[in-house]
């Protein structure tokens, strides 16, 4: 397919950086562009899925919303990797803690993603394909996180297909028992596309609510107050 694609109106590949940070919420992408980047230009507004490119410490980086859920976000991951020559996508999202020792505002980095999504059953049949993150992005994130002295957990995440979930209690209990750190909704799709196209991906989250304690951050906090994760991702993106 040629550019522009059906969902990204940009007609010049050079207007999108090789590394794109992707929050679910396009307004969070705007917030990051306005508060962390210089020399910013907008490269997409189709369907309101705002995408910006700018400089962070004099290095080019892009930030774009992905939307919520595996099918929607995979459209953007695929178009950026396959048609715009993007090499690295770092998802920066929120997630719900599934462990007692993972608290509001803690950071989690996804070493793996599990899901009830059938996207890989469709491709692999009986094989339970396990998509993986980029080792290089992971190592950089680990080193930066230590340097910035952030409280970061590295572990398995659950990419749920439903926010208003009816996951049986037993299944949730088993996920907790098997060490799943938190629940979000896109990383299984991101890692699958990145693995298929031989590109690099990593999911980094800030805990916005807890399935263990019931605590929650407000919608306003979700939009603006995840500065640690944003800084970590920007440092990794431009390292
Ligand atoms: N479920 C799914 N996605 C999420 C959650 C949740 O509880 N919290 C933040 N993203």
Coordinates of N, CA and C and ligand atoms in Angstrom, one line a residue:
X1 N 0.9 -1.2 0.0 CA 0.0 0.0 0.0 C 0.9 1.3 0.0
X2 N 0.4 2.2 -0.7 CA 1.1 3.5 -0.7 C 0.7 4.4 0.4
X3 N 1.5 5.5 0.7 CA 1.0 6.5 1.6 C 0.4 7.6 0.8
X4 N -0.5 8.4 1.4 CA -1.1 8.2 2.7 C -1.9 6.9 2.8
X5 N -2.0 6.4 4.0 CA -2.8 5.2 4.2 C -4.2 5.6 4.6
X6 N -5.2 4.6 4.7 CA -6.5 5.0 5.0 C -6.7 5.7 6.3
X7 N -5.8 5.5 7.3 CA -6.0 6.0 8.6 C -4.9 7.0 9.1
X8 N -3.9 7.3 8.2 CA -2.9 8.3 8.5 C -2.7 9.1 7.2
X9 N -3.0 10.4 7.4 CA -3.1 11.3 6.2 C -1.8 11.8 5.7
X10 N -0.7 11.5 6.4 CA 0.6 12.1 6.1 C 1.2 11.5 4.8
X11 N 1.6 12.4 3.9 CA 2.0 11.9 2.6 C 3.6 12.0 2.4
X12 N 4.3 12.2 3.5 CA 5.7 12.3 3.5 C 6.3 11.5 4.6
X13 N 7.0 10.4 4.3 CA 7.5 9.5 5.4 C 8.5 10.2 6.3
X14 N 9.2 11.2 5.8 CA 10.2 11.8 6.6 C 9.6 12.7 7.7
X15 N 8.3 12.9 7.6 CA 7.6 13.7 8.7 C 7.3 12.8 9.9
X16 N 7.6 11.5 9.8 CA 7.4 10.6 11.0 C 8.7 10.1 11.4
X17 N 9.0 10.1 12.7 CA 10.4 9.7 13.1 C 10.4 8.1 13.1
X18 N 11.6 7.6 13.2 CA 11.8 6.1 13.2 C 11.2 5.5 14.5
X19 N 11.1 6.3 15.6 CA 10.6 5.9 16.8 C 9.3 6.7 17.2
X20 N 8.2 5.9 17.4 CA 7.0 6.6 17.8 C 6.5 6.1 19.2
X21 N 6.2 7.1 20.0 CA 5.6 6.8 21.3 C 4.1 6.8 21.1
X22 N 3.4 5.8 21.7 CA 2.0 5.7 21.4 C 1.2 5.5 22.7
X23 N 0.6 6.6 23.2 CA -0.4 6.4 24.3 C -1.7 6.0 23.6
X24 N -2.7 5.5 24.3 CA -4.0 5.1 23.8 C -4.7 6.4 23.4
X25 N -4.6 7.4 24.2 CA -5.4 8.6 24.1 C -4.7 9.7 23.2
X26 N -5.4 10.1 22.1 CA -4.7 11.1 21.2 C -4.5 12.4 22.0
X27 N -5.3 12.7 23.0 CA -5.1 14.0 23.7 C -3.8 13.9 24.6
X28 N -3.5 12.7 25.0 CA -2.2 12.5 25.8 C -1.0 12.7 24.8
X29 N -1.2 12.2 23.6 CA -0.2 12.5 22.6 C 0.1 14.0 22.4
X30 N -1.0 14.7 22.3 CA -1.0 16.2 22.2 C -0.3 16.8 23.4
X31 N -0.6 16.3 24.6 CA 0.0 16.8 25.8 C 1.5 16.6 25.8
X32 N 1.9 15.4 25.4 CA 3.3 15.1 25.4 C 4.0 16.0 24.4
X33 N 3.5 16.2 23.2 CA 4.1 17.0 22.1 C 4.2 18.4 22.7
X34 N 3.2 18.9 23.3 CA 3.2 20.3 23.8 C 4.1 20.6 24.9
X35 N 4.3 19.6 25.8 CA 5.0 19.8 27.0 C 6.4 19.2 27.0
X36 N 6.7 18.3 26.1 CA 8.1 17.7 26.2 C 8.9 17.9 24.9
X37 N 8.2 18.2 23.8 CA 8.9 18.3 22.5 C 9.0 19.8 22.0
X38 N 10.0 20.0 21.2 CA 10.2 21.3 20.5 C 10.0 21.1 19.0
X39 N 9.8 22.2 18.3 CA 9.7 22.2 16.8 C 8.7 21.2 16.4
X40 N 7.5 21.2 17.0 CA 6.5 20.2 16.8 C 5.7 20.5 15.5
X41 N 5.4 19.4 14.7 CA 4.4 19.5 13.7 C 3.4 18.4 13.8
X42 N 2.2 18.6 13.4 CA 1.1 17.6 13.4 C 1.2 16.8 12.1
X43 N 1.2 15.5 12.1 CA 1.3 14.7 10.9 C 0.0 14.0 10.6
X44 N -0.8 13.8 11.7 CA -2.1 13.2 11.4 C -3.2 13.7 12.3
X45 N -4.4 13.8 11.7 CA -5.6 14.1 12.5 C -6.8 13.3 12.0
X46 N -6.6 12.4 11.1 CA -7.7 11.5 10.6 C -8.3 10.8 11.8
X47 N -9.6 10.8 11.8 CA -10.4 10.2 12.9 C -10.0 10.8 14.3
X48 N -9.4 12.0 14.3 CA -9.0 12.6 15.6 C -7.8 11.8 16.3
X49 N -7.1 10.9 15.5 CA -6.0 10.2 16.1 C -4.7 11.0 15.9
X50 N -4.6 12.0 16.7 CA -3.5 13.0 16.6 C -2.1 12.4 16.6
X51 N -1.3 12.8 15.7 CA 0.1 12.3 15.6 C 1.0 13.5 15.4
X52 N 2.1 13.6 16.2 CA 3.0 14.8 16.2 C 4.5 14.3 16.0
X53 N 5.3 15.1 15.4 CA 6.7 14.9 15.4 C 7.4 16.1 15.9
X54 N 8.4 15.9 16.7 CA 9.2 17.0 17.3 C 10.5 16.6 17.7
X55 N 11.2 17.4 18.5 CA 12.5 17.0 19.0 C 12.5 16.9 20.5
X56 N 13.2 15.9 21.0 CA 13.4 15.8 22.4 C 14.9 15.8 22.6
X57 N 15.5 16.8 23.3 CA 16.9 16.9 23.5 C 17.6 16.8 22.1
X58 N 17.0 17.5 21.1 CA 17.6 17.7 19.8 C 17.5 16.4 18.9
X59 N 16.8 15.4 19.4 CA 16.6 14.2 18.6 C 15.1 14.0 18.2
X60 N 15.0 13.6 16.9 CA 13.6 13.5 16.4 C 12.8 12.3 16.9
X61 N 11.6 12.6 17.3 CA 10.7 11.5 17.9 C 9.3 11.9 17.5
X62 N 8.5 10.9 17.3 CA 7.0 11.1 17.1 C 6.2 10.6 18.2
X63 N 5.0 11.1 18.4 CA 4.1 10.6 19.4 C 2.7 10.7 18.8
X64 N 2.0 9.5 18.9 CA 0.6 9.4 18.2 C -0.3 8.5 19.1
X65 N -1.6 8.9 19.1 CA -2.5 8.0 19.8 C -2.7 6.7 19.1
X66 N -3.0 5.6 19.8 CA -3.3 4.3 19.2 C -4.7 3.9 19.2
X67 N -5.5 4.6 20.0 CA -6.9 4.2 20.3 C -6.8 3.0 21.3
X68 N -8.0 2.5 21.6 CA -8.1 1.4 22.6 C -8.5 0.1 22.0
X69 N -7.8 -0.9 22.5 CA -8.2 -2.3 22.0 C -7.3 -2.8 20.9
X70 N -7.1 -4.1 20.8 CA -6.2 -4.7 19.9 C -6.6 -4.4 18.4
X71 N -7.8 -4.6 18.0 CA -8.1 -4.4 16.5 C -7.8 -3.0 16.1
X72 N -8.3 -2.0 16.8 CA -8.1 -0.6 16.4 C -6.6 -0.2 16.4
X73 N -6.0 -0.5 17.5 CA -4.6 -0.1 17.6 C -3.7 -0.8 16.6
X74 N -4.0 -2.0 16.3 CA -3.2 -2.8 15.3 C -3.2 -2.1 13.9
X75 N -4.2 -1.4 13.6 CA -4.3 -0.7 12.3 C -3.2 0.3 12.3
X76 N -3.1 1.1 13.4 CA -2.0 2.2 13.5 C -0.6 1.6 13.6
X77 N -0.5 0.5 14.4 CA 0.9 -0.1 14.5 C 1.3 -0.6 13.1
X78 N 0.4 -1.3 12.4 CA 0.8 -1.9 11.1 C 1.1 -0.8 10.1
X79 N 0.3 0.3 10.0 CA 0.5 1.3 9.0 C 1.8 2.0 9.3
X80 N 2.1 2.3 10.5 CA 3.4 3.0 10.9 C 4.6 2.2 10.5
X81 N 4.6 0.9 10.9 CA 5.7 0.0 10.7 C 5.8 -0.3 9.2
X82 N 4.7 -0.6 8.6 CA 4.8 -1.2 7.2 C 4.8 -0.2 6.1
X83 N 4.2 1.0 6.3 CA 4.1 2.0 5.2 C 4.9 3.2 5.5
X84 N 5.2 3.5 6.7 CA 5.9 4.8 7.0 C 7.3 4.5 7.5
X85 N 7.8 3.3 7.4 CA 9.2 3.0 7.8 C 9.6 3.2 9.2
X86 N 8.6 3.1 10.1 CA 8.9 3.3 11.5 C 9.6 2.0 12.0
X87 N 10.6 2.1 12.8 CA 11.3 0.9 13.3 C 11.0 0.6 14.7
X88 N 10.6 1.5 15.6 CA 10.4 1.3 17.0 C 9.0 1.9 17.4
X89 N 8.2 1.1 18.1 CA 7.0 1.7 18.7 C 7.1 1.4 20.2
X90 N 7.0 2.4 21.0 CA 6.9 2.2 22.4 C 5.5 2.6 22.9
X91 N 4.7 1.6 23.3 CA 3.4 2.0 23.8 C 3.5 2.5 25.2
X92 N 2.9 3.7 25.5 CA 2.9 4.2 26.8 C 1.5 4.3 27.3
X93 N 1.1 3.5 28.2 CA -0.3 3.4 28.5 C -0.6 3.4 30.0
X94 N -1.8 3.2 30.3 CA -2.2 3.0 31.7 C -2.6 1.5 31.8
X95 N -2.6 1.0 33.1 CA -2.9 -0.4 33.3 C -3.4 -0.5 34.7
X96 N -4.2 -1.6 34.9 CA -4.7 -1.9 36.2 C -3.9 -3.0 36.9
X97 N -3.4 -2.7 38.1 CA -2.6 -3.6 38.8 C -3.3 -4.9 39.2
X98 N -2.6 -6.0 39.0 CA -3.2 -7.3 39.5 C -2.4 -7.9 40.6
X99 N -1.4 -7.2 41.2 CA -0.6 -7.7 42.3 C -0.6 -6.7 43.4
X100 N -0.6 -7.2 44.6 CA -0.6 -6.4 45.8 C 0.6 -5.4 45.9
X101 N 1.7 -5.8 45.5 CA 2.9 -5.0 45.6 C 3.1 -4.0 44.4
X102 N 2.1 -3.9 43.5 CA 2.2 -3.0 42.4 C 1.1 -1.9 42.6
X103 N 1.6 -0.7 42.9 CA 0.7 0.4 43.4 C 0.4 1.4 42.3
X104 N -0.6 2.3 42.6 CA -0.9 3.4 41.7 C 0.3 4.2 41.4
X105 N 0.5 4.6 40.1 CA 1.6 5.4 39.6 C 2.9 4.6 39.5
X106 N 3.0 3.4 39.9 CA 4.2 2.5 39.6 C 4.3 2.4 38.1
X107 N 5.5 2.0 37.6 CA 5.7 1.8 36.2 C 5.8 0.3 36.0
X108 N 5.2 -0.3 35.0 CA 5.4 -1.7 34.6 C 5.9 -1.7 33.1
X109 N 6.9 -2.6 32.9 CA 7.3 -2.8 31.5 C 6.9 -4.3 31.2
X110 N 6.3 -4.5 30.0 CA 5.8 -5.8 29.6 C 6.8 -6.7 29.0
X111 N 7.2 -7.7 29.8 CA 8.1 -8.8 29.2 C 7.4 -9.7 28.3
X112 N 6.1 -9.8 28.5 CA 5.3 -10.7 27.7 C 3.8 -10.2 27.8
X113 N 3.0 -10.6 26.8 CA 1.6 -10.2 26.8 C 0.8 -11.5 26.5
X114 N -0.2 -11.7 27.4 CA -1.2 -12.8 27.2 C -2.5 -12.3 26.9
X115 N -3.3 -13.0 26.2 CA -4.7 -12.4 25.8 C -5.6 -13.5 25.4
X116 N -6.9 -13.3 25.6 CA -8.0 -14.1 25.0 C -8.2 -13.8 23.6
X117 N -7.5 -12.8 23.1 CA -7.7 -12.4 21.7 C -7.4 -13.6 20.7
X118 N -8.2 -13.7 19.7 CA -8.0 -14.9 18.8 C -7.1 -14.6 17.6
X119 N -6.5 -13.4 17.6 CA -5.7 -13.0 16.4 C -4.7 -14.0 16.0
X120 N -4.0 -14.6 17.0 CA -3.0 -15.6 16.7 C -3.5 -17.0 16.5
X121 N -4.6 -17.3 17.1 CA -5.2 -18.6 16.8 C -5.6 -18.7 15.3
X122 N -6.0 -17.6 14.8 CA -6.4 -17.5 13.4 C -5.2 -17.8 12.5
X123 N -4.0 -17.4 12.9 CA -2.8 -17.6 12.2 C -2.1 -18.9 12.5
X124 N -2.1 -19.3 13.7 CA -1.3 -20.5 14.1 C -2.0 -21.7 14.5
X125 N -3.3 -21.7 14.5 CA -4.1 -22.9 14.9 C -3.8 -23.4 16.3
X126 N -3.3 -24.6 16.4 CA -3.1 -25.2 17.7 C -2.0 -24.6 18.5
X127 N -1.1 -23.9 17.8 CA 0.1 -23.3 18.5 C -0.4 -22.1 19.3
X128 N 0.0 -21.9 20.6 CA -0.3 -20.7 21.3 C 0.9 -19.8 21.1
X129 N 0.9 -19.0 20.0 CA 2.0 -18.1 19.7 C 2.1 -17.1 20.8
X130 N 3.4 -16.8 21.2 CA 3.7 -15.9 22.3 C 4.5 -14.7 21.7
X131 N 3.9 -13.6 21.4 CA 4.7 -12.5 20.9 C 5.6 -11.8 21.9
X132 N 6.7 -11.3 21.5 CA 7.7 -10.8 22.5 C 8.1 -9.4 22.2
X133 N 8.6 -8.7 23.2 CA 9.1 -7.3 23.1 C 10.5 -7.3 22.5
X134 N 11.0 -6.1 22.1 CA 12.3 -6.0 21.6 C 13.3 -6.0 22.8
X135 N 14.3 -6.9 22.7 CA 15.3 -7.0 23.8 C 16.1 -5.7 23.9
X136 N 16.4 -5.1 22.8 CA 17.2 -3.9 22.8 C 16.4 -2.8 23.5
X137 N 15.2 -2.6 23.2 CA 14.4 -1.5 23.8 C 14.2 -1.9 25.3
X138 N 14.1 -3.1 25.6 CA 13.9 -3.6 27.0 C 15.2 -3.2 27.8
X139 N 16.3 -3.6 27.3 CA 17.6 -3.3 28.0 C 17.8 -1.8 28.2
X140 N 17.5 -1.1 27.2 CA 17.6 0.4 27.3 C 16.7 0.9 28.4
X141 N 15.5 0.4 28.4 CA 14.5 0.9 29.4 C 14.9 0.5 30.8
X142 N 15.5 -0.7 30.9 CA 16.0 -1.2 32.3 C 17.1 -0.2 32.7
X143 N 18.0 0.0 31.8 CA 19.2 0.9 32.2 C 18.7 2.3 32.6
X144 N 17.8 2.9 31.7 CA 17.3 4.3 32.0 C 16.5 4.3 33.2
X145 N 15.7 3.3 33.5 CA 14.9 3.3 34.7 C 15.8 3.3 35.9
X146 N 16.9 2.6 35.9 CA 17.8 2.6 37.0 C 18.4 3.9 37.2
X147 N 18.9 4.5 36.1 CA 19.5 5.8 36.1 C 18.6 6.9 36.7
X148 N 17.3 6.8 36.3 CA 16.3 7.8 36.7 C 15.7 7.5 38.1
X149 N 16.2 6.3 38.7 CA 15.7 5.9 40.0 C 14.2 5.7 40.1
X150 N 13.6 5.1 39.1 CA 12.2 5.0 39.0 C 11.8 3.6 39.6
X151 N 10.6 3.5 40.2 CA 10.1 2.3 40.7 C 9.4 1.5 39.5
X152 N 10.2 0.6 38.9 CA 9.7 0.0 37.7 C 9.6 -1.5 37.9
X153 N 8.5 -2.1 37.6 CA 8.4 -3.6 37.6 C 8.5 -4.1 36.2
X154 N 9.2 -5.2 36.0 CA 9.3 -5.9 34.7 C 8.6 -7.2 34.8
X155 N 7.6 -7.4 34.0 CA 6.8 -8.7 34.2 C 5.8 -8.9 33.1
X156 N 5.0 -9.9 33.2 CA 4.0 -10.3 32.2 C 2.8 -9.4 32.4
X157 N 2.2 -9.1 31.2 CA 0.9 -8.3 31.3 C -0.2 -9.1 30.6
X158 N -1.4 -8.7 30.9 CA -2.6 -9.3 30.3 C -3.3 -8.2 29.4
X159 N -3.4 -8.5 28.1 CA -4.0 -7.6 27.2 C -5.5 -8.1 27.0
X160 N -6.4 -7.5 27.8 CA -7.8 -7.9 27.8 C -8.5 -7.4 26.5
X161 N -9.5 -8.2 26.1 CA -10.3 -7.7 24.9 C -11.5 -6.9 25.4
X162 N -11.7 -6.9 26.7 CA -12.9 -6.1 27.2 C -12.5 -5.3 28.4
X163 N -12.8 -4.0 28.4 CA -12.6 -3.2 29.6 C -13.6 -3.6 30.6
X164 N -14.9 -3.6 30.2 CA -16.0 -4.0 31.1 C -16.1 -5.6 31.0
X165 N -15.1 -6.2 31.6 CA -14.8 -7.6 31.4 C -15.8 -8.5 32.2
X166 N -16.0 -9.7 31.7 CA -16.7 -10.7 32.5 C -15.8 -11.9 32.6
X167 N -14.5 -11.6 32.7 CA -13.5 -12.7 33.0 C -13.9 -13.4 34.2
X168 N -14.0 -14.8 34.1 CA -14.4 -15.5 35.3 C -13.4 -15.3 36.4
X169 N -13.9 -15.2 37.7 CA -13.0 -14.9 38.8 C -11.9 -15.9 38.9
X170 N -12.1 -17.2 38.5 CA -11.1 -18.2 38.6 C -10.0 -17.9 37.6
X171 N -10.3 -17.4 36.4 CA -9.3 -17.0 35.4 C -8.4 -15.9 36.0
X172 N -9.1 -14.8 36.5 CA -8.4 -13.7 37.1 C -7.4 -14.2 38.2
X173 N -8.0 -15.0 39.1 CA -7.2 -15.6 40.2 C -6.0 -16.3 39.6
X174 N -6.2 -17.1 38.6 CA -5.0 -17.9 38.0 C -4.0 -16.9 37.4
X175 N -4.5 -15.9 36.7 CA -3.5 -14.9 36.2 C -2.7 -14.3 37.3
X176 N -3.3 -13.9 38.4 CA -2.6 -13.3 39.5 C -1.5 -14.3 40.1
X177 N -2.0 -15.6 40.2 CA -1.2 -16.6 40.7 C 0.1 -16.9 39.8
X178 N -0.1 -16.8 38.5 CA 1.0 -17.0 37.6 C 1.8 -15.8 37.4
X179 N 1.5 -14.7 38.1 CA 2.4 -13.6 38.1 C 2.1 -12.5 37.1
X180 N 0.9 -12.5 36.5 CA 0.6 -11.4 35.6 C 0.6 -10.1 36.5
X181 N 1.3 -9.1 36.0 CA 1.4 -7.9 36.8 C 0.2 -7.0 36.7
X182 N -0.3 -6.8 35.5 CA -1.4 -5.8 35.3 C -2.1 -6.1 34.0
X183 N -3.3 -5.4 33.9 CA -4.2 -5.6 32.7 C -4.2 -4.3 31.9
X184 N -4.1 -4.4 30.6 CA -4.3 -3.3 29.7 C -4.9 -3.8 28.4
X185 N -4.9 -3.2 27.3 CA -5.7 -3.7 26.2 C -5.1 -3.8 24.8
X186 N -3.8 -3.5 24.7 CA -3.2 -3.4 23.3 C -1.9 -4.1 23.1
X187 N -1.1 -4.4 24.1 CA 0.3 -4.9 23.9 C 0.4 -6.2 23.2
X188 N -0.5 -7.1 23.4 CA -0.5 -8.4 22.7 C -0.6 -8.1 21.2
X189 N -1.4 -7.1 20.8 CA -1.4 -6.8 19.3 C -0.2 -6.1 18.8
X190 N 0.4 -5.2 19.7 CA 1.6 -4.5 19.3 C 2.8 -5.5 19.1
X191 N 3.0 -6.4 20.0 CA 4.1 -7.3 19.9 C 3.9 -8.3 18.7
X192 N 2.6 -8.7 18.5 CA 2.4 -9.5 17.4 C 2.7 -8.9 16.0
X193 N 2.3 -7.6 15.8 CA 2.6 -6.9 14.6 C 4.1 -6.7 14.5
X194 N 4.7 -6.3 15.6 CA 6.2 -6.0 15.5 C 7.0 -7.3 15.2
X195 N 6.6 -8.4 15.8 CA 7.3 -9.7 15.5 C 7.1 -10.1 14.0
X196 N 5.9 -9.9 13.5 CA 5.6 -10.3 12.1 C 6.4 -9.5 11.1
X197 N 6.5 -8.2 11.4 CA 7.2 -7.3 10.5 C 8.7 -7.1 10.8
X198 N 9.1 -7.8 11.8 CA 10.6 -7.7 12.2 C 11.0 -6.3 12.6
X199 N 10.1 -5.7 13.4 CA 10.3 -4.4 14.0 C 10.4 -4.5 15.5
X200 N 10.6 -3.4 16.1 CA 10.9 -3.3 17.6 C 9.7 -2.7 18.4
X201 N 9.3 -3.4 19.4 CA 8.2 -2.8 20.2 C 8.4 -3.1 21.7
X202 N 7.9 -2.1 22.5 CA 7.9 -2.3 23.9 C 6.6 -1.6 24.5
X203 N 6.1 -2.2 25.6 CA 4.9 -1.6 26.3 C 5.4 -1.2 27.7
X204 N 5.1 0.1 28.0 CA 5.5 0.6 29.3 C 4.2 1.3 29.8
X205 N 3.9 1.0 31.1 CA 2.6 1.4 31.6 C 2.8 2.2 33.0
X206 N 1.8 3.1 33.2 CA 1.7 3.6 34.6 C 0.4 3.0 35.2
X207 N 0.5 2.5 36.4 CA -0.7 1.9 37.0 C -1.7 3.0 37.4
X208 N -2.9 2.9 36.8 CA -3.9 4.0 37.0 C -5.0 3.5 37.9
X209 N -5.1 2.2 38.1 CA -6.1 1.6 39.0 C -5.6 0.2 39.5
X210 N -6.3 -0.2 40.5 CA -5.8 -1.5 41.0 C -7.0 -2.5 41.2
X211 N -6.9 -3.6 40.6 CA -7.9 -4.7 40.7 C -7.8 -5.4 42.1
X212 N -6.7 -5.1 42.8 CA -6.5 -5.7 44.1 C -7.1 -4.8 45.2
X213 N -6.8 -3.5 45.2 CA -7.2 -2.6 46.2 C -8.5 -1.8 45.8
X214 N -8.8 -1.7 44.5 CA -9.9 -0.9 44.1 C -9.6 0.6 43.9
X215 N -8.3 1.0 44.2 CA -8.0 2.5 44.0 C -8.0 2.8 42.6
X216 N -8.2 4.2 42.3 CA -8.3 4.6 40.9 C -7.7 6.0 40.8
X217 N -7.0 6.4 39.6 CA -6.7 7.7 39.3 C -7.8 8.4 38.5
X218 N -8.0 9.7 38.5 CA -9.0 10.3 37.8 C -8.7 10.4 36.3
X219 N -9.7 10.7 35.4 CA -9.4 10.8 34.0 C -8.4 11.9 33.7
X220 N -8.5 13.0 34.5 CA -7.5 14.1 34.3 C -6.1 13.7 34.6
X221 N -6.0 12.9 35.7 CA -4.6 12.4 36.0 C -4.1 11.5 34.9
X222 N -5.0 10.7 34.3 CA -4.6 9.8 33.2 C -4.1 10.6 32.0
X223 N -4.7 11.8 31.8 CA -4.2 12.6 30.6 C -2.9 13.2 30.9
X224 N -2.6 13.7 32.1 CA -1.5 14.6 32.3 C -0.4 14.2 33.3
X225 N -0.7 13.3 34.2 CA 0.2 13.2 35.3 C 1.2 12.0 35.3
X226 N 1.4 11.5 34.1 CA 2.3 10.3 34.0 C 3.7 10.7 33.5
X227 N 4.2 11.8 34.1 CA 5.5 12.4 33.6 C 6.7 11.4 33.7
X228 N 6.7 10.6 34.7 CA 7.9 9.6 34.9 C 7.9 8.7 33.7
X229 N 6.8 8.1 33.4 CA 6.7 7.1 32.2 C 7.1 7.9 30.9
X230 N 6.5 9.1 30.8 CA 6.8 9.8 29.5 C 8.3 10.1 29.4
X231 N 8.9 10.5 30.5 CA 10.3 10.9 30.4 C 11.1 9.6 30.2
X232 N 10.8 8.5 30.8 CA 11.5 7.3 30.6 C 11.4 6.9 29.1
X233 N 10.2 6.9 28.6 CA 10.0 6.5 27.2 C 10.8 7.4 26.2
X234 N 10.7 8.7 26.5 CA 11.4 9.7 25.6 C 12.9 9.5 25.7
X235 N 13.4 9.2 26.9 CA 14.9 9.0 27.0 C 15.3 7.7 26.2
X236 N 14.4 6.7 26.3 CA 14.8 5.4 25.6 C 14.7 5.7 24.1
X237 N 13.6 6.4 23.7 CA 13.4 6.7 22.2 C 14.5 7.4 21.6
X238 N 15.2 8.2 22.4 CA 16.2 9.1 21.8 C 17.7 8.7 22.2
X239 N 17.8 7.6 22.9 CA 19.1 7.2 23.4 C 20.1 6.7 22.3
Ligands
LIG1 N1 -8.6 -2.9 32.3 C1 -8.2 -2.8 31.1 N2 -7.4 -1.8 30.7 C2 -7.0 -0.9 31.6 C3 -7.4 -1.0 33.0 C4 -8.2 -2.1 33.3 O1 -8.6 -2.2 34.5 N3 -6.8 0.0 33.6 C5 -6.1 0.7 32.8 N4 -6.2 0.2 31.5

